[in-house]
XYZ file of C-alpha atoms in Angstrom:
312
model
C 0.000 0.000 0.000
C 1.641 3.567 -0.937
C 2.249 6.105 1.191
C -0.206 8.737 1.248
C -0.601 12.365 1.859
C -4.378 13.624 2.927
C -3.982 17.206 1.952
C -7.967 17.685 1.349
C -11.549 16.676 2.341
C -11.455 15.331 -1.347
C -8.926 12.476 -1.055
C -10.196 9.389 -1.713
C -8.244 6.178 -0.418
C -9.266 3.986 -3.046
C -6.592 1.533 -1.742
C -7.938 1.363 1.635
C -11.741 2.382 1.454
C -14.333 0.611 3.235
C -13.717 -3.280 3.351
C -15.468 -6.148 3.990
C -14.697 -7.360 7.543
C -12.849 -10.485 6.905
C -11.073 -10.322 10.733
C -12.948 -9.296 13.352
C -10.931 -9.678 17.327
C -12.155 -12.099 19.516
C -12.105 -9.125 22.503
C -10.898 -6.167 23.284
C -8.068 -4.423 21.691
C -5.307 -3.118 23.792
C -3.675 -0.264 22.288
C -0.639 0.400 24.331
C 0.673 3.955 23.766
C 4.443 4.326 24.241
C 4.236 7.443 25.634
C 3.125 9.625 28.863
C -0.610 10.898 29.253
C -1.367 13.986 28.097
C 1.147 14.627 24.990
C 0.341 14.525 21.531
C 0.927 10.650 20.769
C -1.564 9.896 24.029
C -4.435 12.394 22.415
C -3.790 10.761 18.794
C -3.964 7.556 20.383
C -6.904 7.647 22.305
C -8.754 9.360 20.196
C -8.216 7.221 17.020
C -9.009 4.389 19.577
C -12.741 5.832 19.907
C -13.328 6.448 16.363
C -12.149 2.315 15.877
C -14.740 1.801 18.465
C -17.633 3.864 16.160
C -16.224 2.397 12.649
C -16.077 -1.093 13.864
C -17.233 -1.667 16.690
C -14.514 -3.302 18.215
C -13.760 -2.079 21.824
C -10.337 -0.869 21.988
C -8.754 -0.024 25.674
C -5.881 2.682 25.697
C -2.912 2.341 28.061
C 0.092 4.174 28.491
C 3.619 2.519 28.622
C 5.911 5.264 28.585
C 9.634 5.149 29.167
C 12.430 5.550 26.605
C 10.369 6.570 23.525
C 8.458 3.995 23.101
C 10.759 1.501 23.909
C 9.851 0.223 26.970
C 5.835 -0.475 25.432
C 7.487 -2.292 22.199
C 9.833 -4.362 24.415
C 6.286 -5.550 26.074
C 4.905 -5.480 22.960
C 7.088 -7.977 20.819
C 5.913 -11.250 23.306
C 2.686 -10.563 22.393
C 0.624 -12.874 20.211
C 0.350 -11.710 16.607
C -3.033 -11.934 16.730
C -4.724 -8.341 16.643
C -5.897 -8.051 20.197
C -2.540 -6.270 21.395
C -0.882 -2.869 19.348
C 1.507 -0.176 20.071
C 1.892 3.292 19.255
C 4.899 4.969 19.341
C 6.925 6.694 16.461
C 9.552 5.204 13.796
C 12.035 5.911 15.443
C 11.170 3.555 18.296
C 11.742 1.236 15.318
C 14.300 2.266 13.240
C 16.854 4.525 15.322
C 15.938 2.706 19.158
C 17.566 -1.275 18.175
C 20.997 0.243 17.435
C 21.091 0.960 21.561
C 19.236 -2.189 22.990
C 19.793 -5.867 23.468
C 16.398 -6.334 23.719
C 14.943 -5.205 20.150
C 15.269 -5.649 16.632
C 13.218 -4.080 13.700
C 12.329 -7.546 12.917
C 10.702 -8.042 16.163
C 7.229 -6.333 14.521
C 4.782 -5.854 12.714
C 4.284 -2.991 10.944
C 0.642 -1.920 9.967
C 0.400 1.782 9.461
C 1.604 5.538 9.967
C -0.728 8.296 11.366
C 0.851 11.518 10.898
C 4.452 13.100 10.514
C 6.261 15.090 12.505
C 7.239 18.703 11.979
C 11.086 18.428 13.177
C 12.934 21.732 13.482
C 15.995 23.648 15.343
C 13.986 26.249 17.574
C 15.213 29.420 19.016
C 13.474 31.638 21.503
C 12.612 34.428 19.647
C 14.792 37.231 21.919
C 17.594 35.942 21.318
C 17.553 37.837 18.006
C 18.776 34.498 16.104
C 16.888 33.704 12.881
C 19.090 31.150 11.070
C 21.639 29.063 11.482
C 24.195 31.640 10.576
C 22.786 33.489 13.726
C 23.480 30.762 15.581
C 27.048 29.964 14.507
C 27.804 33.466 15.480
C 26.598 33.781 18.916
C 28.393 30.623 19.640
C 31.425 32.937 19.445
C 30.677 34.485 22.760
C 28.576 32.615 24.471
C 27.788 28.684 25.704
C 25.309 26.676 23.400
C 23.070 24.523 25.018
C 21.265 22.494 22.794
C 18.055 20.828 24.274
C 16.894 17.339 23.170
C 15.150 14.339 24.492
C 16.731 11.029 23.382
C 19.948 9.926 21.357
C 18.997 10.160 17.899
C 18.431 13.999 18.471
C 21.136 14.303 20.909
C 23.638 13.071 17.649
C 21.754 15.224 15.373
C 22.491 18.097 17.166
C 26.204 17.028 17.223
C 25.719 16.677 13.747
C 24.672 20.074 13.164
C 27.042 21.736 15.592
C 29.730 20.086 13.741
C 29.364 21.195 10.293
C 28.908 25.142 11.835
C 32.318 24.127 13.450
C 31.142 25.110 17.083
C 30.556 23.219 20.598
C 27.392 22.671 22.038
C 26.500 21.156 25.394
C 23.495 18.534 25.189
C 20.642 18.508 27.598
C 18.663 15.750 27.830
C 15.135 16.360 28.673
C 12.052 14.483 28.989
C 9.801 14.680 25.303
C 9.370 17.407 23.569
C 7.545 19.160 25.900
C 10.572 19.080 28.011
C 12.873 20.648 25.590
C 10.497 23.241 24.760
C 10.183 23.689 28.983
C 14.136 23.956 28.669
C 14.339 26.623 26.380
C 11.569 28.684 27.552
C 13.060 28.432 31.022
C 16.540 29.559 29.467
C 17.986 26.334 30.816
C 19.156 26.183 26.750
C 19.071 28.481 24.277
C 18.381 26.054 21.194
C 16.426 23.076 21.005
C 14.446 20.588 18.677
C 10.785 20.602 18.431
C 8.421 18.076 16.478
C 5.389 19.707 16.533
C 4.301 20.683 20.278
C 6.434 23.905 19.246
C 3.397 25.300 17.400
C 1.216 27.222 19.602
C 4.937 29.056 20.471
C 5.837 29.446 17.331
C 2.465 31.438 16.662
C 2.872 33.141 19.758
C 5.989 34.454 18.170
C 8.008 33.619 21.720
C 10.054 31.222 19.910
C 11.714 31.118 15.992
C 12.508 28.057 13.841
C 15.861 28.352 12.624
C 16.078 25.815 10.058
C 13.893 22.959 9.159
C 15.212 19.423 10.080
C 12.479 17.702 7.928
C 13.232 16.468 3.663
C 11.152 19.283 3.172
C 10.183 23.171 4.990
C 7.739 22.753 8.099
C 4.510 24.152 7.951
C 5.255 26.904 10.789
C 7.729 28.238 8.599
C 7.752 27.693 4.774
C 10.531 30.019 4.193
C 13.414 28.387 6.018
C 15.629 26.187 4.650
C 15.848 22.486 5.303
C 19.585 21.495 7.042
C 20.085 18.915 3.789
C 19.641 22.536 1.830
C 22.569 23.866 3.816
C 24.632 21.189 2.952
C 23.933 18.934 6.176
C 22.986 15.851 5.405
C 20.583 15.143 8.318
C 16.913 14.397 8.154
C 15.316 14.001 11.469
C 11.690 13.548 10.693
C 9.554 10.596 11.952
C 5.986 9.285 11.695
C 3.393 7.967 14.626
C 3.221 4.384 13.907
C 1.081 1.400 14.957
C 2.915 -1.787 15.177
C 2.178 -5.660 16.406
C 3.993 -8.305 17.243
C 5.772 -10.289 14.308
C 4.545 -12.819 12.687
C 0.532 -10.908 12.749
C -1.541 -12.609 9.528
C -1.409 -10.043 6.279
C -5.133 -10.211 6.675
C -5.037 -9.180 10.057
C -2.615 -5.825 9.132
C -4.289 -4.823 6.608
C -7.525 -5.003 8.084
C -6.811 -2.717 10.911
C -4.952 -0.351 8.562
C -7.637 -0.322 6.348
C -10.188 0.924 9.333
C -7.434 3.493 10.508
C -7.175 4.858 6.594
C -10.776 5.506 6.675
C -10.964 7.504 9.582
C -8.047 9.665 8.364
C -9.525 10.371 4.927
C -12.558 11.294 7.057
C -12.675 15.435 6.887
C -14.986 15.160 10.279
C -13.109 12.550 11.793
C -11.627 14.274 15.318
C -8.266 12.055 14.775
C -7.950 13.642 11.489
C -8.739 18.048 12.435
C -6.431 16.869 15.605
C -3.701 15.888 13.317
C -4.194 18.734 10.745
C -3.883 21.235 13.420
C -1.037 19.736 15.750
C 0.774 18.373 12.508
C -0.004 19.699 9.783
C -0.701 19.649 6.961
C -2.233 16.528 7.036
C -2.389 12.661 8.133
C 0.550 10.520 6.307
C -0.557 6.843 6.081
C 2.408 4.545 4.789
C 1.119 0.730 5.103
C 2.068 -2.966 5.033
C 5.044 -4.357 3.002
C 5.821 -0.438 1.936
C 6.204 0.507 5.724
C 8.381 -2.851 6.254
C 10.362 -1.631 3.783
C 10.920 2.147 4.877
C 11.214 1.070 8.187
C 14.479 -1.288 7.668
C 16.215 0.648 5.031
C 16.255 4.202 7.647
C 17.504 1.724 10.128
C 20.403 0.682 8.040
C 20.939 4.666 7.321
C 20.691 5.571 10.980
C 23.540 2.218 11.234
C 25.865 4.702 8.809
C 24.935 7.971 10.349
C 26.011 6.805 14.327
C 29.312 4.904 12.550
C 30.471 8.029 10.767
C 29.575 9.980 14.310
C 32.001 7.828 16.022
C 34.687 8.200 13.748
């Protein structure tokens, strides 16, 4: 199934419109959510868990696992039976950037049925420091201490990344989600940070500035500023919200569950779908079955060369 991009009330998922139940689960559904309650994976995940409920008809019971993005839930997860009655939701990264630093998973440990949304990864600045690109920021680190903000490794080497191809120190904080980093740099406990997504309502607020886009592509928040790989970094930091199962779950089984979630996101009314729009916009991104396999092992292997050549 190709990945898609639901940019209008008009898009029709042809691929994944309304199917005939072939799998139906024998009770409730537990969606664990890899993260804490409250945060933007929690609301997308409990609130695509009611709309299953109203399409299907299928009782589906969210619970929170948090600890290590996502890792700790998909650890759980992977001893599950492959049998629909037990998902995660976490983000790719749990998957394709998280194995590299654990005994205890491999990518080949799921299965992977769908994405949800992307994320809207950027370097953020708070908006007195007078900073509005990277240039800004390769300046002040002439005078004073950079403190870069992030909340897990595969940030903490991006930033490392970054800082060394503007040829200046920074000291890494690690914080607790993205909420945390944002808490950081508000708090002037750091003075630049990531952000992938919860940085909107600051961003509007104009208390905090996007300094370059860490996405293949400009974020929505600000469609004017470059992308690092457009400043000659070659870093791309952007991940999806994924639901996974065990390995070994029956094609039928995946791809009737992301065939149910695809509805709801082509939905205009659907409350998963305005959430998404308006917390990452523009719109839900729904990669699928043997595609999402695919994407998910070949950025592992990538993320394999990126922490080798940080090492060096």
């Amino acid at each position: 199934m190709k990945r898609i991009l639901m940019t209008t009330a008009a898009t029709v998922l042809l691929a994944a419109g309304p199917a005939l139940a072939e799998w139906n689960p024998d009770g409730p559904i537990r969606l664990w959510i890899g993260y804490g309650a409250g945060g933007g994976t929690d609301v997308q995940g409990r609130t695509l868990a009611q709309e299953i409920e109203a399409k299907r008809g299928w009782q589906v019971i969210p619970e929170n696992k948090a600890g290590d993005d996502g890792t700790v839930m998909s650890a759980q997860l992977k001893g599950e039976a492959p049998d629909g009655q037990t998902l995660g939701f976490a983000i790719t990264t749990t998957y394709d950037f998280a194995p590299m630093n654990s005994d205890n998973l491999s990518p080949e440990d799921f299965t992977y049925i769908t994405t949800t949304a992307g994320s809207q990864m950027a370097v953020l600045a708070r908006a007195e420091s007078g900073w509005k690109t990277l240039d800004d920021l390769k300046a002040a680190a002439a005078n004073e201490p950079i403190v870069w903000a992030n909340w897990g490794t595969q940030v903490e080497a991006g930033a490392e990344i970054v800082a060394r191809a503007l040829g200046i120190d920074v000291n890494h904080l690690r914080m607790k989600g993205g909420r945390g980093t944002l808490n950081a740099l508000v708090s002037m406990d750091a003075n630049v940070a990531w952000g992938g997504g919860v940085q909107k309502p600051l961003v509007e607020a104009g208390e905090l500035v996007i300094l370059s886009s860490a996405e293949t592509g400009p974020v929505a928040l600000a469609p004017e500023m470059p992308t690092l790989m457009d400043q000659g970094i070659d870093l791309n930091l952007g991940y999806q919200y994924i639901i996974t199962a065990p390995a070994g779950m029956p094609d039928e089984i995946r791809d009737e569950i992301g065939s149910v979630i695809a509805e709801i996101l082509a939905d205009p009314e659907s409350e998963t779908r305005q959430f998404i729009e308006k917390q990452y916009p523009p719109a839900p991104i729904v990669t699928q079955g043997a595609e999402l396999r695919e994407q998910i092992l070949t950025t592992y292997e990538a993320n394999v060369t990126m922490m080798k050549a940080l090492a060096e």
